[in-house]
């Protein structure tokens, strides 16, 4: 296995973006009632993280067929270290209250693209 830091430097040297983010997979541990009771606090926390520039992306995952919502979610944080990202995840009310558990891994973004559309007169923003 290649050391993470070594791979990251190799990716940079070949011209890849090598943007390091942190991916949290969040898994339900309690039933729907506990989730619903914590959802408002969770969404407020996510908004705080977004406003602070720490939350890159978040949302639910489907089951493997793509046909059903199974309750797992993914959160992608911008952080200076794995420890900081772990702290961000631990402080999410869903995780802090034991409603959900999580795993966390580093993610190195090397390739890809996305499009942002801003409609100035329409006051519309879109992303693909």
PDB file of C-alpha atoms in Angstrom:
ATOM      1  CA  UNK A   1       0.000   0.000   0.000  1.00  0.00           C
ATOM      2  CA  UNK A   2       1.176   3.514  -0.809  1.00  0.00           C
ATOM      3  CA  UNK A   3       1.349   6.085   1.984  1.00  0.00           C
ATOM      4  CA  UNK A   4      -1.395   8.724   1.645  1.00  0.00           C
ATOM      5  CA  UNK A   5       0.986  11.710   1.767  1.00  0.00           C
ATOM      6  CA  UNK A   6       3.207  10.114  -0.892  1.00  0.00           C
ATOM      7  CA  UNK A   7       0.243   9.476  -3.192  1.00  0.00           C
ATOM      8  CA  UNK A   8      -1.015  13.042  -2.700  1.00  0.00           C
ATOM      9  CA  UNK A   9       2.379  14.472  -3.711  1.00  0.00           C
ATOM     10  CA  UNK A  10       2.538  12.160  -6.732  1.00  0.00           C
ATOM     11  CA  UNK A  11      -0.913  13.311  -7.828  1.00  0.00           C
ATOM     12  CA  UNK A  12       0.106  16.975  -7.489  1.00  0.00           C
ATOM     13  CA  UNK A  13       3.311  16.398  -9.435  1.00  0.00           C
ATOM     14  CA  UNK A  14       1.391  15.004 -12.407  1.00  0.00           C
ATOM     15  CA  UNK A  15      -0.912  18.036 -12.451  1.00  0.00           C
ATOM     16  CA  UNK A  16      -3.949  16.642 -10.622  1.00  0.00           C
ATOM     17  CA  UNK A  17      -5.958  18.904  -8.352  1.00  0.00           C
ATOM     18  CA  UNK A  18      -5.146  16.795  -5.252  1.00  0.00           C
ATOM     19  CA  UNK A  19      -7.808  18.543  -3.162  1.00  0.00           C
ATOM     20  CA  UNK A  20      -8.130  16.727   0.141  1.00  0.00           C
ATOM     21  CA  UNK A  21     -11.600  16.575   1.646  1.00  0.00           C
ATOM     22  CA  UNK A  22     -13.152  14.314   4.279  1.00  0.00           C
ATOM     23  CA  UNK A  23     -16.063  11.968   3.569  1.00  0.00           C
ATOM     24  CA  UNK A  24     -18.381  10.936   6.378  1.00  0.00           C
ATOM     25  CA  UNK A  25     -20.833   8.090   5.849  1.00  0.00           C
ATOM     26  CA  UNK A  26     -23.605   8.465   8.394  1.00  0.00           C
ATOM     27  CA  UNK A  27     -25.654   5.398   9.347  1.00  0.00           C
ATOM     28  CA  UNK A  28     -28.925   5.282  11.326  1.00  0.00           C
ATOM     29  CA  UNK A  29     -28.667   3.764  14.801  1.00  0.00           C
ATOM     30  CA  UNK A  30     -32.135   4.680  16.095  1.00  0.00           C
ATOM     31  CA  UNK A  31     -35.607   4.684  14.591  1.00  0.00           C
ATOM     32  CA  UNK A  32     -37.425   7.311  12.531  1.00  0.00           C
ATOM     33  CA  UNK A  33     -38.872   9.082  15.595  1.00  0.00           C
ATOM     34  CA  UNK A  34     -35.406   9.855  16.986  1.00  0.00           C
ATOM     35  CA  UNK A  35     -34.288  11.002  13.545  1.00  0.00           C
ATOM     36  CA  UNK A  36     -37.275  13.327  13.155  1.00  0.00           C
ATOM     37  CA  UNK A  37     -36.739  14.734  16.666  1.00  0.00           C
ATOM     38  CA  UNK A  38     -33.104  15.588  15.860  1.00  0.00           C
ATOM     39  CA  UNK A  39     -33.508  16.696  12.242  1.00  0.00           C
ATOM     40  CA  UNK A  40     -34.004  20.409  12.977  1.00  0.00           C
ATOM     41  CA  UNK A  41     -30.842  20.607  15.091  1.00  0.00           C
ATOM     42  CA  UNK A  42     -28.921  18.610  12.480  1.00  0.00           C
ATOM     43  CA  UNK A  43     -29.999  20.902   9.634  1.00  0.00           C
ATOM     44  CA  UNK A  44     -29.154  24.003  11.682  1.00  0.00           C
ATOM     45  CA  UNK A  45     -25.696  22.538  12.372  1.00  0.00           C
ATOM     46  CA  UNK A  46     -25.206  21.757   8.682  1.00  0.00           C
ATOM     47  CA  UNK A  47     -26.136  25.354   7.815  1.00  0.00           C
ATOM     48  CA  UNK A  48     -23.615  26.643  10.368  1.00  0.00           C
ATOM     49  CA  UNK A  49     -20.920  24.424   8.849  1.00  0.00           C
ATOM     50  CA  UNK A  50     -21.866  25.586   5.351  1.00  0.00           C
ATOM     51  CA  UNK A  51     -21.699  29.255   6.397  1.00  0.00           C
ATOM     52  CA  UNK A  52     -18.287  28.609   7.991  1.00  0.00           C
ATOM     53  CA  UNK A  53     -16.981  27.075   4.746  1.00  0.00           C
ATOM     54  CA  UNK A  54     -16.549  23.645   6.351  1.00  0.00           C
ATOM     55  CA  UNK A  55     -19.405  21.802   4.627  1.00  0.00           C
ATOM     56  CA  UNK A  56     -18.783  20.993   0.963  1.00  0.00           C
ATOM     57  CA  UNK A  57     -21.693  18.616   0.287  1.00  0.00           C
ATOM     58  CA  UNK A  58     -24.245  16.565   2.227  1.00  0.00           C
ATOM     59  CA  UNK A  59     -27.262  14.434   1.476  1.00  0.00           C
ATOM     60  CA  UNK A  60     -28.882  11.000   1.546  1.00  0.00           C
ATOM     61  CA  UNK A  61     -27.682   7.846  -0.204  1.00  0.00           C
ATOM     62  CA  UNK A  62     -29.929   5.368  -1.990  1.00  0.00           C
ATOM     63  CA  UNK A  63     -29.842   1.633  -1.484  1.00  0.00           C
ATOM     64  CA  UNK A  64     -27.571  -0.259  -3.938  1.00  0.00           C
ATOM     65  CA  UNK A  65     -30.388  -0.557  -6.503  1.00  0.00           C
ATOM     66  CA  UNK A  66     -30.918   3.204  -6.607  1.00  0.00           C
ATOM     67  CA  UNK A  67     -34.629   2.643  -6.084  1.00  0.00           C
ATOM     68  CA  UNK A  68     -35.044   3.226  -2.336  1.00  0.00           C
ATOM     69  CA  UNK A  69     -34.004   5.587   0.412  1.00  0.00           C
ATOM     70  CA  UNK A  70     -32.347   3.486   3.100  1.00  0.00           C
ATOM     71  CA  UNK A  71     -31.394   6.208   5.570  1.00  0.00           C
ATOM     72  CA  UNK A  72     -27.635   6.369   5.091  1.00  0.00           C
ATOM     73  CA  UNK A  73     -26.151   9.748   4.286  1.00  0.00           C
ATOM     74  CA  UNK A  74     -22.899  11.259   3.129  1.00  0.00           C
ATOM     75  CA  UNK A  75     -21.290  14.459   4.371  1.00  0.00           C
ATOM     76  CA  UNK A  76     -18.166  15.963   2.801  1.00  0.00           C
ATOM     77  CA  UNK A  77     -16.187  18.372   4.968  1.00  0.00           C
ATOM     78  CA  UNK A  78     -13.395  20.813   4.230  1.00  0.00           C
ATOM     79  CA  UNK A  79     -10.991  20.568   7.152  1.00  0.00           C
ATOM     80  CA  UNK A  80      -7.317  21.035   7.932  1.00  0.00           C
ATOM     81  CA  UNK A  81      -6.924  17.501   9.296  1.00  0.00           C
ATOM     82  CA  UNK A  82      -8.678  14.208   9.885  1.00  0.00           C
ATOM     83  CA  UNK A  83      -8.942  15.174  13.553  1.00  0.00           C
ATOM     84  CA  UNK A  84     -10.758  18.416  12.710  1.00  0.00           C
ATOM     85  CA  UNK A  85     -13.114  16.600  10.344  1.00  0.00           C
ATOM     86  CA  UNK A  86     -13.809  13.977  13.017  1.00  0.00           C
ATOM     87  CA  UNK A  87     -14.644  16.751  15.487  1.00  0.00           C
ATOM     88  CA  UNK A  88     -17.039  18.334  12.971  1.00  0.00           C
ATOM     89  CA  UNK A  89     -18.785  14.971  12.515  1.00  0.00           C
ATOM     90  CA  UNK A  90     -18.896  14.256  16.255  1.00  0.00           C
ATOM     91  CA  UNK A  91     -20.521  17.634  16.922  1.00  0.00           C
ATOM     92  CA  UNK A  92     -23.332  17.013  14.427  1.00  0.00           C
ATOM     93  CA  UNK A  93     -26.398  16.535  16.670  1.00  0.00           C
ATOM     94  CA  UNK A  94     -27.311  13.302  14.854  1.00  0.00           C
ATOM     95  CA  UNK A  95     -23.971  11.776  15.874  1.00  0.00           C
ATOM     96  CA  UNK A  96     -23.618  13.532  19.246  1.00  0.00           C
ATOM     97  CA  UNK A  97     -27.031  12.202  20.360  1.00  0.00           C
ATOM     98  CA  UNK A  98     -26.367   8.669  19.073  1.00  0.00           C
ATOM     99  CA  UNK A  99     -29.148   8.827  16.482  1.00  0.00           C
ATOM    100  CA  UNK A 100     -26.568   8.013  13.806  1.00  0.00           C
ATOM    101  CA  UNK A 101     -23.049   6.589  13.787  1.00  0.00           C
ATOM    102  CA  UNK A 102     -20.400   7.463  11.229  1.00  0.00           C
ATOM    103  CA  UNK A 103     -17.226   6.424   9.498  1.00  0.00           C
ATOM    104  CA  UNK A 104     -14.813   8.965   8.078  1.00  0.00           C
ATOM    105  CA  UNK A 105     -12.139   8.830   5.388  1.00  0.00           C
ATOM    106  CA  UNK A 106      -9.938  11.234   3.497  1.00  0.00           C
ATOM    107  CA  UNK A 107     -10.919  11.828  -0.131  1.00  0.00           C
ATOM    108  CA  UNK A 108      -8.471  13.169  -2.696  1.00  0.00           C
ATOM    109  CA  UNK A 109     -10.222  14.886  -5.587  1.00  0.00           C
ATOM    110  CA  UNK A 110      -8.029  14.669  -8.671  1.00  0.00           C
ATOM    111  CA  UNK A 111     -10.343  14.848 -11.672  1.00  0.00           C
ATOM    112  CA  UNK A 112     -13.839  15.939 -12.628  1.00  0.00           C
ATOM    113  CA  UNK A 113     -15.871  19.044 -13.285  1.00  0.00           C
ATOM    114  CA  UNK A 114     -19.082  20.802 -12.372  1.00  0.00           C
ATOM    115  CA  UNK A 115     -20.993  23.691 -13.863  1.00  0.00           C
ATOM    116  CA  UNK A 116     -22.456  26.668 -12.038  1.00  0.00           C
ATOM    117  CA  UNK A 117     -25.077  28.773 -13.834  1.00  0.00           C
ATOM    118  CA  UNK A 118     -26.029  32.207 -12.512  1.00  0.00           C
ATOM    119  CA  UNK A 119     -29.052  33.974 -14.015  1.00  0.00           C
ATOM    120  CA  UNK A 120     -28.438  37.592 -13.048  1.00  0.00           C
ATOM    121  CA  UNK A 121     -31.768  39.106 -14.030  1.00  0.00           C
ATOM    122  CA  UNK A 122     -33.729  36.037 -12.921  1.00  0.00           C
ATOM    123  CA  UNK A 123     -31.875  35.746  -9.607  1.00  0.00           C
ATOM    124  CA  UNK A 124     -31.401  32.062 -10.338  1.00  0.00           C
ATOM    125  CA  UNK A 125     -28.447  29.813  -9.501  1.00  0.00           C
ATOM    126  CA  UNK A 126     -28.001  26.247 -10.658  1.00  0.00           C
ATOM    127  CA  UNK A 127     -25.319  23.602 -10.429  1.00  0.00           C
ATOM    128  CA  UNK A 128     -24.769  20.430 -12.447  1.00  0.00           C
TER     129      UNK A 128
END
